[in-house]
mmCIF file with all atom_site columns, C-alpha atoms in Angstrom:
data_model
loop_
_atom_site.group_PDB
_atom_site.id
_atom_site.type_symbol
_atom_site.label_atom_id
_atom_site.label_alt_id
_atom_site.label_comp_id
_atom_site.label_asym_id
_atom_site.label_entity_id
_atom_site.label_seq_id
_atom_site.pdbx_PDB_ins_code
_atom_site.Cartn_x
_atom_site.Cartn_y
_atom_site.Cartn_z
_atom_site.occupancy
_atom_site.B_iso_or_equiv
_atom_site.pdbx_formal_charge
_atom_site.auth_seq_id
_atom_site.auth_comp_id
_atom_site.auth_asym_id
_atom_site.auth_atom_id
_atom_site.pdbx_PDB_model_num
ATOM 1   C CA . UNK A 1 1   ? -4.026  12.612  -42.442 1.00 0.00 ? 1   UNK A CA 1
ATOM 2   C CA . UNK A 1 2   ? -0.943  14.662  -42.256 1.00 0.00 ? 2   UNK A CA 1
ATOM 3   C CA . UNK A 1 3   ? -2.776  17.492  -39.633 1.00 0.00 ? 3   UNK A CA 1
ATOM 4   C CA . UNK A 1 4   ? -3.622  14.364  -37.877 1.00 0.00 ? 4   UNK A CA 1
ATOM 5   C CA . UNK A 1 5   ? 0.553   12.715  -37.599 1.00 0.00 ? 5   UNK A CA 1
ATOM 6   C CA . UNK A 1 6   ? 1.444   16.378  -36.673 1.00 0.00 ? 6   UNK A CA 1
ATOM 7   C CA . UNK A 1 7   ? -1.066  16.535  -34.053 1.00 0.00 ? 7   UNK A CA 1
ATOM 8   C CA . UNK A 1 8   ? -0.112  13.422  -32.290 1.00 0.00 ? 8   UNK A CA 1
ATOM 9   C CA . UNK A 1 9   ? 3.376   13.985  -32.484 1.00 0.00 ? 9   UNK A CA 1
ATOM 10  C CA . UNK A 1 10  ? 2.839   17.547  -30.853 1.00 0.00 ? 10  UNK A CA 1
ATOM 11  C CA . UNK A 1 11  ? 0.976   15.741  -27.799 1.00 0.00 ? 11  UNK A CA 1
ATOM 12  C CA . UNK A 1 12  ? 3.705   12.904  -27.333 1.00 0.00 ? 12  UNK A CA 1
ATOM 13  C CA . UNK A 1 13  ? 6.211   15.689  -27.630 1.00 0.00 ? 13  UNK A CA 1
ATOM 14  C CA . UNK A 1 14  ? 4.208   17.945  -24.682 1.00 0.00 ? 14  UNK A CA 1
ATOM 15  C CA . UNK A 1 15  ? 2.906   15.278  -22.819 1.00 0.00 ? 15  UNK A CA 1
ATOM 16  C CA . UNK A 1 16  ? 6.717   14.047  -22.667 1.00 0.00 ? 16  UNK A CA 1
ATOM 17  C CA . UNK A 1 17  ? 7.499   17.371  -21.223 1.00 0.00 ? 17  UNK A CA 1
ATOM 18  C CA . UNK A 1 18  ? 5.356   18.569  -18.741 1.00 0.00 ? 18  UNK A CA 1
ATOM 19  C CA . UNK A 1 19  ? 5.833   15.039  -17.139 1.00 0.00 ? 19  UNK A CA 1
ATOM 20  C CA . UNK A 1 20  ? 8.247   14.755  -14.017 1.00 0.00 ? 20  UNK A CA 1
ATOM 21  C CA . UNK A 1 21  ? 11.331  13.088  -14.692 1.00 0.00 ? 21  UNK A CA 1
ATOM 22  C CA . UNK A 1 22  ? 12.573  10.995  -11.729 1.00 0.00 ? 22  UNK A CA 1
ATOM 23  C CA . UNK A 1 23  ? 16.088  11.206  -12.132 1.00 0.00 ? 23  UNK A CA 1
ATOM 24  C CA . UNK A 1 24  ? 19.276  9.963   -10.534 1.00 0.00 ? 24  UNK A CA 1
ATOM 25  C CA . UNK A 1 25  ? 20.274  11.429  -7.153  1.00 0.00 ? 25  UNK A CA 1
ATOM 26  C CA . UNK A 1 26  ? 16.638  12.728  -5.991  1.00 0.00 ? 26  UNK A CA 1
ATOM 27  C CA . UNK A 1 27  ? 14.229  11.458  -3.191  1.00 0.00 ? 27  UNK A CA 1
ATOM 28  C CA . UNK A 1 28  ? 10.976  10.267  -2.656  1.00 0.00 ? 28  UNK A CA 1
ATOM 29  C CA . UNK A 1 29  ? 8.877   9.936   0.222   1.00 0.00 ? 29  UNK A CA 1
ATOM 30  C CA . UNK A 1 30  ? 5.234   8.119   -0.174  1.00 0.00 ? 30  UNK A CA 1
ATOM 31  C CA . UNK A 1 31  ? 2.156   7.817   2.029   1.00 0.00 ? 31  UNK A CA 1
ATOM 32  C CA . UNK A 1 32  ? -0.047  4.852   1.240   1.00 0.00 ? 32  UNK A CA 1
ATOM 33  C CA . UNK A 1 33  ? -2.898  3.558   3.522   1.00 0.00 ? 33  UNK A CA 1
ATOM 34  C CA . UNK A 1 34  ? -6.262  1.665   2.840   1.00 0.00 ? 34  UNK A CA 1
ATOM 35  C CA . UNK A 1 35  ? -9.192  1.471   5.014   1.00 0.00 ? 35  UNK A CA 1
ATOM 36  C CA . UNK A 1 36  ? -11.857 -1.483  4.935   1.00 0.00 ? 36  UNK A CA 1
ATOM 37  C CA . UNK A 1 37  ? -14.615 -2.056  6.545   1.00 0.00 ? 37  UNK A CA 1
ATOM 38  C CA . UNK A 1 38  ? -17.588 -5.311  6.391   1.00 0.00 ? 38  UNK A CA 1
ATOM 39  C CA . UNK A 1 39  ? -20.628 -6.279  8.092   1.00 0.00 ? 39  UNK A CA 1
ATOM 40  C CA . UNK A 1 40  ? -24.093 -7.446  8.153   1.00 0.00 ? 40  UNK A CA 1
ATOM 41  C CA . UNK A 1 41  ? -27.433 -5.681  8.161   1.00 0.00 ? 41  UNK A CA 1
ATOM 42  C CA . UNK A 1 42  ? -28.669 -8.029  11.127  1.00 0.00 ? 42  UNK A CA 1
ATOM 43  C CA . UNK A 1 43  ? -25.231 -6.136  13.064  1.00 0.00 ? 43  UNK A CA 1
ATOM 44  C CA . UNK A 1 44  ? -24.600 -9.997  14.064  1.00 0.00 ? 44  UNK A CA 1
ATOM 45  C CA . UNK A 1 45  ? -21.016 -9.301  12.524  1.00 0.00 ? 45  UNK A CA 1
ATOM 46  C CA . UNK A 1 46  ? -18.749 -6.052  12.504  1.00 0.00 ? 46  UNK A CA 1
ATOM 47  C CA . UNK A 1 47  ? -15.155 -6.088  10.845  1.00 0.00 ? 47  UNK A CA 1
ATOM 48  C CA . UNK A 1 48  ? -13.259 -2.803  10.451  1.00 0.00 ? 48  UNK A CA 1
ATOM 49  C CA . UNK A 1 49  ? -8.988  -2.416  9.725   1.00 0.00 ? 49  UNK A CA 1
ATOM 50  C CA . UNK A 1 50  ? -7.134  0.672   8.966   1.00 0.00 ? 50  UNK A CA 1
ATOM 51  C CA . UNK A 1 51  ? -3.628  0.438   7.234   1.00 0.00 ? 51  UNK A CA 1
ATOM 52  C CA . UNK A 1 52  ? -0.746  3.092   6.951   1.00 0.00 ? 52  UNK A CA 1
ATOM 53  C CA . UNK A 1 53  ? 2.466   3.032   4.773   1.00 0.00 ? 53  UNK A CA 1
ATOM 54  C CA . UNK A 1 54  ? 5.181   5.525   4.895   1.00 0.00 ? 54  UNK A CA 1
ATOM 55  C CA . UNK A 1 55  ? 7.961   5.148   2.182   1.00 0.00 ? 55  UNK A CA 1
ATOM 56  C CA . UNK A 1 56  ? 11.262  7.123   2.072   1.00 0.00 ? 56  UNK A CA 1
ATOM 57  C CA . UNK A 1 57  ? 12.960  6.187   -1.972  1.00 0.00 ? 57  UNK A CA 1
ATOM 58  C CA . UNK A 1 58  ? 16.342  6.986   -3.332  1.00 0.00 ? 58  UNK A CA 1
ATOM 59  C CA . UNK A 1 59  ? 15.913  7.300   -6.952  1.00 0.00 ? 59  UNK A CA 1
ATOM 60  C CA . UNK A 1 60  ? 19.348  5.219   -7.871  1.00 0.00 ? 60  UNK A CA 1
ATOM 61  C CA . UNK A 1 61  ? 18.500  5.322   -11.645 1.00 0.00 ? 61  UNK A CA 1
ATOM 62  C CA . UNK A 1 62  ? 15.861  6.505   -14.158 1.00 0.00 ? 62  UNK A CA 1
ATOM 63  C CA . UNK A 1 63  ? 13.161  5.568   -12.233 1.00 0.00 ? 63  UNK A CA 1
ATOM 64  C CA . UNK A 1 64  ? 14.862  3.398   -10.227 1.00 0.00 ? 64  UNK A CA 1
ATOM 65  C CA . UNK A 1 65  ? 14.344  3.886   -6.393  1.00 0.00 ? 65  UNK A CA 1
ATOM 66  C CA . UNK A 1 66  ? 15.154  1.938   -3.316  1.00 0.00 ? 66  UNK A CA 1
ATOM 67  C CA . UNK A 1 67  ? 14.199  2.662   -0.013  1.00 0.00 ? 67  UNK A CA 1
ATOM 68  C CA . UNK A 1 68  ? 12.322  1.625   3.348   1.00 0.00 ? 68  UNK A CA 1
ATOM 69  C CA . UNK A 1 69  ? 8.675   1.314   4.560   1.00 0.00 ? 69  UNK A CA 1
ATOM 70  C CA . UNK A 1 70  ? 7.282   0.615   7.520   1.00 0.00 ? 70  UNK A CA 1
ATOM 71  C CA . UNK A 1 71  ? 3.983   0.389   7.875   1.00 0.00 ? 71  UNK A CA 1
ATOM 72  C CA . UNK A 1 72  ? 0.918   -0.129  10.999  1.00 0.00 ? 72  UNK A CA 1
ATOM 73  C CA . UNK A 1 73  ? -2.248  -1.950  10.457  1.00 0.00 ? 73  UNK A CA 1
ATOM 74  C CA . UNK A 1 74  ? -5.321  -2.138  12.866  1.00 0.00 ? 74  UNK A CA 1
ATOM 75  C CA . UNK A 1 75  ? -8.298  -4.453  12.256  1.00 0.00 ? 75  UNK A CA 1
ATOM 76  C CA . UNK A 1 76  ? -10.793 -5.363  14.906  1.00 0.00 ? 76  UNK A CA 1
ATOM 77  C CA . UNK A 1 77  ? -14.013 -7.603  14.514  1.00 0.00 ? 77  UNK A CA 1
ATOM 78  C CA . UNK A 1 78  ? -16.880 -8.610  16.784  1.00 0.00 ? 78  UNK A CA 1
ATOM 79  C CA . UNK A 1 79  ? -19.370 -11.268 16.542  1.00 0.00 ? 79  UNK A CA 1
ATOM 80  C CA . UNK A 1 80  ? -22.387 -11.441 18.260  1.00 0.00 ? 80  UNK A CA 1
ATOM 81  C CA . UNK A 1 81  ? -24.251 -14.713 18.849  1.00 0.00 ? 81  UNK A CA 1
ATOM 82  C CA . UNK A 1 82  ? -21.258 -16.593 17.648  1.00 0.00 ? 82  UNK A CA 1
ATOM 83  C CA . UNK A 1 83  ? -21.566 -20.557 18.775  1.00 0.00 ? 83  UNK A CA 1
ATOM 84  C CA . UNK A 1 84  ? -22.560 -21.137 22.776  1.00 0.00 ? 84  UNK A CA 1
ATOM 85  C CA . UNK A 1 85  ? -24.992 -18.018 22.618  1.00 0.00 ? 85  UNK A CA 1
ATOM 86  C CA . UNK A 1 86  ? -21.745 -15.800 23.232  1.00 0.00 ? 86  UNK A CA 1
ATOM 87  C CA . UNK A 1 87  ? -20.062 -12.588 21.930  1.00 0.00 ? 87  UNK A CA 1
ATOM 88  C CA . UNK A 1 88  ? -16.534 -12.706 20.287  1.00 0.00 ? 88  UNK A CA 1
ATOM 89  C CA . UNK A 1 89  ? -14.441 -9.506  20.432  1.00 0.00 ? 89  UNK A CA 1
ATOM 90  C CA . UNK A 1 90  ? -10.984 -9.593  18.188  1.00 0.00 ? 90  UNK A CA 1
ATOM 91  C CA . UNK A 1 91  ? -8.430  -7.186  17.532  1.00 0.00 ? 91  UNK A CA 1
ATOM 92  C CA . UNK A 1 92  ? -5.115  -7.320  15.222  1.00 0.00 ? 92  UNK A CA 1
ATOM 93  C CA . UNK A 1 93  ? -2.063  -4.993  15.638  1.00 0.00 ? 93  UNK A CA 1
ATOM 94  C CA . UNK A 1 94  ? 0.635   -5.553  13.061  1.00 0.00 ? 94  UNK A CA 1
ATOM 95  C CA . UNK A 1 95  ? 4.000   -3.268  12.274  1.00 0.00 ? 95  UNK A CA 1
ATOM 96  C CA . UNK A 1 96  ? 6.080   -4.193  9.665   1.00 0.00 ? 96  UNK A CA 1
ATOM 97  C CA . UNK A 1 97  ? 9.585   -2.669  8.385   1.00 0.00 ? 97  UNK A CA 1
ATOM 98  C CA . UNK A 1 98  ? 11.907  -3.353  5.586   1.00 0.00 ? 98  UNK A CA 1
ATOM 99  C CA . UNK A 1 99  ? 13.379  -2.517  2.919   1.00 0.00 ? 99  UNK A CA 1
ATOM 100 C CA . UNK A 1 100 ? 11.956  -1.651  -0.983  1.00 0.00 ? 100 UNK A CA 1
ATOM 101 C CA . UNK A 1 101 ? 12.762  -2.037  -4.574  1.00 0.00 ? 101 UNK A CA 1
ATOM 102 C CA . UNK A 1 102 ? 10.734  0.672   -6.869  1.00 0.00 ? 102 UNK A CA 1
ATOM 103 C CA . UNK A 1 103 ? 10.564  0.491   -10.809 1.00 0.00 ? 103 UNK A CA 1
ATOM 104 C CA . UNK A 1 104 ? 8.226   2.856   -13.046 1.00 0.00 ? 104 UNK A CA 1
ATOM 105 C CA . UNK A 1 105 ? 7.843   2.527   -16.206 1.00 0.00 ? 105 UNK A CA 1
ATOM 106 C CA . UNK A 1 106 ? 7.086   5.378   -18.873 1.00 0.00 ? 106 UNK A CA 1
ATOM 107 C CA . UNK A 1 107 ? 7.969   9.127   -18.771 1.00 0.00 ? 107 UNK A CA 1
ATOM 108 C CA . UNK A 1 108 ? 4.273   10.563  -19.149 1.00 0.00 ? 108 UNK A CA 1
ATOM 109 C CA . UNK A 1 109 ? 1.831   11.916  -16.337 1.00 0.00 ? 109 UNK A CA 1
ATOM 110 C CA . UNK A 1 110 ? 0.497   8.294   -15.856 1.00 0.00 ? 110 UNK A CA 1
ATOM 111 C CA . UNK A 1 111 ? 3.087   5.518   -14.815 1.00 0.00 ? 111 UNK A CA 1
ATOM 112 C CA . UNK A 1 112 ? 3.051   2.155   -14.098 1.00 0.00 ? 112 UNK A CA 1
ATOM 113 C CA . UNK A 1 113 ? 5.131   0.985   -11.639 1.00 0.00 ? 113 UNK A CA 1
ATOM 114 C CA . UNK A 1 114 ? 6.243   -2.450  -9.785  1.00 0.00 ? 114 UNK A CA 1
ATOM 115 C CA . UNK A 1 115 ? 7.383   -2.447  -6.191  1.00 0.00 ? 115 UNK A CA 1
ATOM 116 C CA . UNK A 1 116 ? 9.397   -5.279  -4.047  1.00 0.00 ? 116 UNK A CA 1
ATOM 117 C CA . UNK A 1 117 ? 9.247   -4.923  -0.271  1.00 0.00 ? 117 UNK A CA 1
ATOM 118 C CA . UNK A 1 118 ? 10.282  -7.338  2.233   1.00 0.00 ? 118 UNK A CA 1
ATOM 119 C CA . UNK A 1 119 ? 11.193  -7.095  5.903   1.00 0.00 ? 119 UNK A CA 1
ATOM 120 C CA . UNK A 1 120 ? 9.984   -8.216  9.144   1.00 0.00 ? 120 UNK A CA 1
ATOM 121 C CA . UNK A 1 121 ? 6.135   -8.025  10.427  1.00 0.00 ? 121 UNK A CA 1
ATOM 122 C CA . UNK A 1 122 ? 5.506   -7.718  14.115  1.00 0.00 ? 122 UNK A CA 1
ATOM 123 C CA . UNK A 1 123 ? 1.986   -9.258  15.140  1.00 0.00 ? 123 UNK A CA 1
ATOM 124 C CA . UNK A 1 124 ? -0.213  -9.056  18.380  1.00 0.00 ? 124 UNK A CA 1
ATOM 125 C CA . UNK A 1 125 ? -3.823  -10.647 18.999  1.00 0.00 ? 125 UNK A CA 1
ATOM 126 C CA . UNK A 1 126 ? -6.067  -10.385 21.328  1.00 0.00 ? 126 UNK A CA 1
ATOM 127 C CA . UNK A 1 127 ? -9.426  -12.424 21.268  1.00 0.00 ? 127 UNK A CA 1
ATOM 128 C CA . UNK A 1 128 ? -12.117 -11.919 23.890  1.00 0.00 ? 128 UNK A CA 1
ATOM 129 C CA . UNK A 1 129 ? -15.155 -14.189 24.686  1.00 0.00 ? 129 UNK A CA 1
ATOM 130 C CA . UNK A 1 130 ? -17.923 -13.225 26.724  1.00 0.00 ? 130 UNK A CA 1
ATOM 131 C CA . UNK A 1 131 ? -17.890 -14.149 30.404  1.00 0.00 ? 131 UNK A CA 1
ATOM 132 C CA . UNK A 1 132 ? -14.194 -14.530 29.899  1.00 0.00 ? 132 UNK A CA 1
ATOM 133 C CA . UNK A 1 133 ? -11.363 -13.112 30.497  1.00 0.00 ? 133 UNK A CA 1
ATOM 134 C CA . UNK A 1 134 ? -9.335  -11.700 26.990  1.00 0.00 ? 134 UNK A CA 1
ATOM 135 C CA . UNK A 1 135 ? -6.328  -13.230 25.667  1.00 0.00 ? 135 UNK A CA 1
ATOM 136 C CA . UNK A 1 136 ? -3.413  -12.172 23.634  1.00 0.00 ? 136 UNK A CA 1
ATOM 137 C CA . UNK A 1 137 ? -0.556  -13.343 21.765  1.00 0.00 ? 137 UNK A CA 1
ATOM 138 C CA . UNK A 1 138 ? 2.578   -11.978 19.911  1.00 0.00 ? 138 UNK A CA 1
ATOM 139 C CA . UNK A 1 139 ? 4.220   -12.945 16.858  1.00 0.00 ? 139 UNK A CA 1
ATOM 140 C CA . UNK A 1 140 ? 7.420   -12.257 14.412  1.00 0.00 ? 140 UNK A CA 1
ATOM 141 C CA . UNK A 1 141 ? 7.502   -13.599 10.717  1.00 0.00 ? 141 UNK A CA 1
ATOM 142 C CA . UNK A 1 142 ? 8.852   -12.202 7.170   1.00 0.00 ? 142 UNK A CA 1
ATOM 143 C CA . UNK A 1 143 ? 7.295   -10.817 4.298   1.00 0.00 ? 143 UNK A CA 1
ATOM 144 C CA . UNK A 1 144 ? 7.487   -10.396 1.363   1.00 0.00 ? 144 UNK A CA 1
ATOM 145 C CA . UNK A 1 145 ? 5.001   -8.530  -0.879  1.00 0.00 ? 145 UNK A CA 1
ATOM 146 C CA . UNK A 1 146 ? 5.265   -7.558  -4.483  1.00 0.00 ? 146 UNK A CA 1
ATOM 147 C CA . UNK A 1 147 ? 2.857   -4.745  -5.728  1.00 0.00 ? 147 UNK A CA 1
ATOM 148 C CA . UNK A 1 148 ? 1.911   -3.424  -9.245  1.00 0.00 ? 148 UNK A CA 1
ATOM 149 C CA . UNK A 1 149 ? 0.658   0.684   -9.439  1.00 0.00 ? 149 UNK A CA 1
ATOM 150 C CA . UNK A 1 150 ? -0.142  3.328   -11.133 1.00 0.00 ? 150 UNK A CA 1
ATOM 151 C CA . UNK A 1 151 ? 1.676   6.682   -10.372 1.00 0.00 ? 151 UNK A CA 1
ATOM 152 C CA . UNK A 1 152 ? -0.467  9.896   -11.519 1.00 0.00 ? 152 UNK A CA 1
ATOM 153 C CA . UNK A 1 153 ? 2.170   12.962  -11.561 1.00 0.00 ? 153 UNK A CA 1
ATOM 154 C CA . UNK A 1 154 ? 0.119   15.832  -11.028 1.00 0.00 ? 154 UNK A CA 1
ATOM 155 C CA . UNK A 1 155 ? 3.236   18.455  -11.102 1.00 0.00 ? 155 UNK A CA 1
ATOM 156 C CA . UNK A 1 156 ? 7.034   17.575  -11.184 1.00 0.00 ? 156 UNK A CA 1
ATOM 157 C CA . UNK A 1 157 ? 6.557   17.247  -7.101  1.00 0.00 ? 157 UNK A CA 1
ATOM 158 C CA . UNK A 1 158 ? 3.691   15.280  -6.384  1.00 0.00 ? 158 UNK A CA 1
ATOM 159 C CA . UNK A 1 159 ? 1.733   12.651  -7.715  1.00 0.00 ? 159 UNK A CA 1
ATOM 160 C CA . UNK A 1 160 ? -1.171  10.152  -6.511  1.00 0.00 ? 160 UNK A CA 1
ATOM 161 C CA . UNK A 1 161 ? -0.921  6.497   -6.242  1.00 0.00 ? 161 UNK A CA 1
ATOM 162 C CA . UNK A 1 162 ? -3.188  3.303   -6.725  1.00 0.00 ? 162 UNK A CA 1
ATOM 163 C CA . UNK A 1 163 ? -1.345  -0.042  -6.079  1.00 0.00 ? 163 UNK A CA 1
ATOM 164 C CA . UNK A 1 164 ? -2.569  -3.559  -5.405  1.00 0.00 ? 164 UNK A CA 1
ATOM 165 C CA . UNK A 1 165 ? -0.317  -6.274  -3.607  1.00 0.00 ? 165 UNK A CA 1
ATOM 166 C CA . UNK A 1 166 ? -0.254  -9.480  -1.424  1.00 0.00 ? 166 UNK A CA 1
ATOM 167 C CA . UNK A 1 167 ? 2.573   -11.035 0.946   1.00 0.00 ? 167 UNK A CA 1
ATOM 168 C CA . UNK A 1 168 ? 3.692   -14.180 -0.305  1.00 0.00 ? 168 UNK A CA 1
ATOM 169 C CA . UNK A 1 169 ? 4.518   -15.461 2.640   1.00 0.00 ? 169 UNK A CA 1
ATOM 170 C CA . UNK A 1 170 ? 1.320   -16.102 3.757   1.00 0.00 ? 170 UNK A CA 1
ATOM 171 C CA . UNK A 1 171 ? -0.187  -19.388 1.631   1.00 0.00 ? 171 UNK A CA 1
ATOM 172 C CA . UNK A 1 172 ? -2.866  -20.081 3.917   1.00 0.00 ? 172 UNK A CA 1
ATOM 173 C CA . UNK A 1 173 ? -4.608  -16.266 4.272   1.00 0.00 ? 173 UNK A CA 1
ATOM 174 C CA . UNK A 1 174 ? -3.791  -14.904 1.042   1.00 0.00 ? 174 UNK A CA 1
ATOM 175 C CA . UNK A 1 175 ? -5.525  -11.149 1.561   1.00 0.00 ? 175 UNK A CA 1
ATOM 176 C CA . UNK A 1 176 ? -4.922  -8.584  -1.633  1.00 0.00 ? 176 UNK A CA 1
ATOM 177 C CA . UNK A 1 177 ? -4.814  -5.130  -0.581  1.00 0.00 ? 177 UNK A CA 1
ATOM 178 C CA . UNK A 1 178 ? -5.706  -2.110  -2.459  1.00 0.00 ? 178 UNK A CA 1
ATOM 179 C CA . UNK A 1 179 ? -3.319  1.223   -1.739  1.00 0.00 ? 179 UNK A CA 1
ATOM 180 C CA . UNK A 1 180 ? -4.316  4.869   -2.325  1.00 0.00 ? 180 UNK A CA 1
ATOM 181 C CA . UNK A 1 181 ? -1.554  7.643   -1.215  1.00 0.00 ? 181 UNK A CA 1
ATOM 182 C CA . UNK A 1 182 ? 0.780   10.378  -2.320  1.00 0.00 ? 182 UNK A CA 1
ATOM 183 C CA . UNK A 1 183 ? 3.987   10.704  -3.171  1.00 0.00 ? 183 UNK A CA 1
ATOM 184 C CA . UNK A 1 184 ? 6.448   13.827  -2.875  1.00 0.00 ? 184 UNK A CA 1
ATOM 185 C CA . UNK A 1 185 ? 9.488   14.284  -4.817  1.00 0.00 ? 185 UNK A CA 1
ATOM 186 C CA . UNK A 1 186 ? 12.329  16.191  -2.636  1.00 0.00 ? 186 UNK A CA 1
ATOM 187 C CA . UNK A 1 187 ? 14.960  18.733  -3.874  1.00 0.00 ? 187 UNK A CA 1
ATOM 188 C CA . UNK A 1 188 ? 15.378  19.642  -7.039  1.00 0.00 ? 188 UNK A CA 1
#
């Protein structure tokens, strides 16, 4: 039992440090993006959208870090034989900016982490029916979207990224999105 205390004690005591520590002063910058993609076999119904999310961090405190994101998000869908015997044709660009609110959790290789971003999403939409001409829209509105991660520190410089996240400010299409990326610590 004793070889067996000493032995965890010894891999708490290395895991704690080999593991980056994100201290005061230094800077992160992040890359997140998801892809998704639906349809069906009968090809009545494609849907693809692409998403990509730069982050620059200040690490304020112990893994503390505030910052700003902007982000660019693509999704396009098409619909054949939708009601009237037509073909629909949609497509969604979105660019949002603002700024962020970083908090991990834990010292070791694998870290939790919760993130706060909010800012300002710019929207534009453009729908097409068949045998008509396209139409398009733009729109402005907040956001505000709280995430929850997991931060895998491969070295003391980089580490890989899972989070999952929704924006609040939209009751009525509530869509949870799923994050992979990278993040780079700079300087020291």
């Amino acid at each position: 039992m004793k070889k067996f205390f000493i032995m965890l004690v010894a891999i708490y005591l290395i895991s704690n440090t080999v593991s980056a520590q994100f201290e005061k002063g230094g800077w992160i910058t992040s890359l997140q993006g998801s892809f998704g993609a639906a349809g069906r076999k009968s090809d009545l119904y494609k849907y693809h959208n692409l998403q990509i999310k730069p982050e620059l961090l200040k690490l304020l405190r112990h893994n503390l870090a505030v910052g700003f994101v902007a982000g660019i998000e693509q999704s396009a869908s098409r619909m054949k034989n939708y009601p009237g015997g037509g073909e629909q044709l949609q497509s969604d660009l979105h660019f949002q900016a603002g700024p962020v609110v970083r908090k991990y959790f834990g010292n070791f290789k694998l870290r939790p982490y919760a993130e706060l971003s909010a800012g300002v999403k710019f929207s534009r939409y453009y729908s097409k029916f068949s045998g008509e001409a396209g139409s398009s829209f733009s729109n402005t509105e907040a956001f505000i979207r709280p995430a929850l991660g997991l931060s895998y520190m491969v070295n003391d410089k980089v580490s890989f990224n899972i989070s999952t996240g929704t924006d609040l400010m939209q009751p009525r299409y509530r869509e949870l999105e799923i994050n992979l990326g990278i993040s780079v610590k700079l300087g020291k």
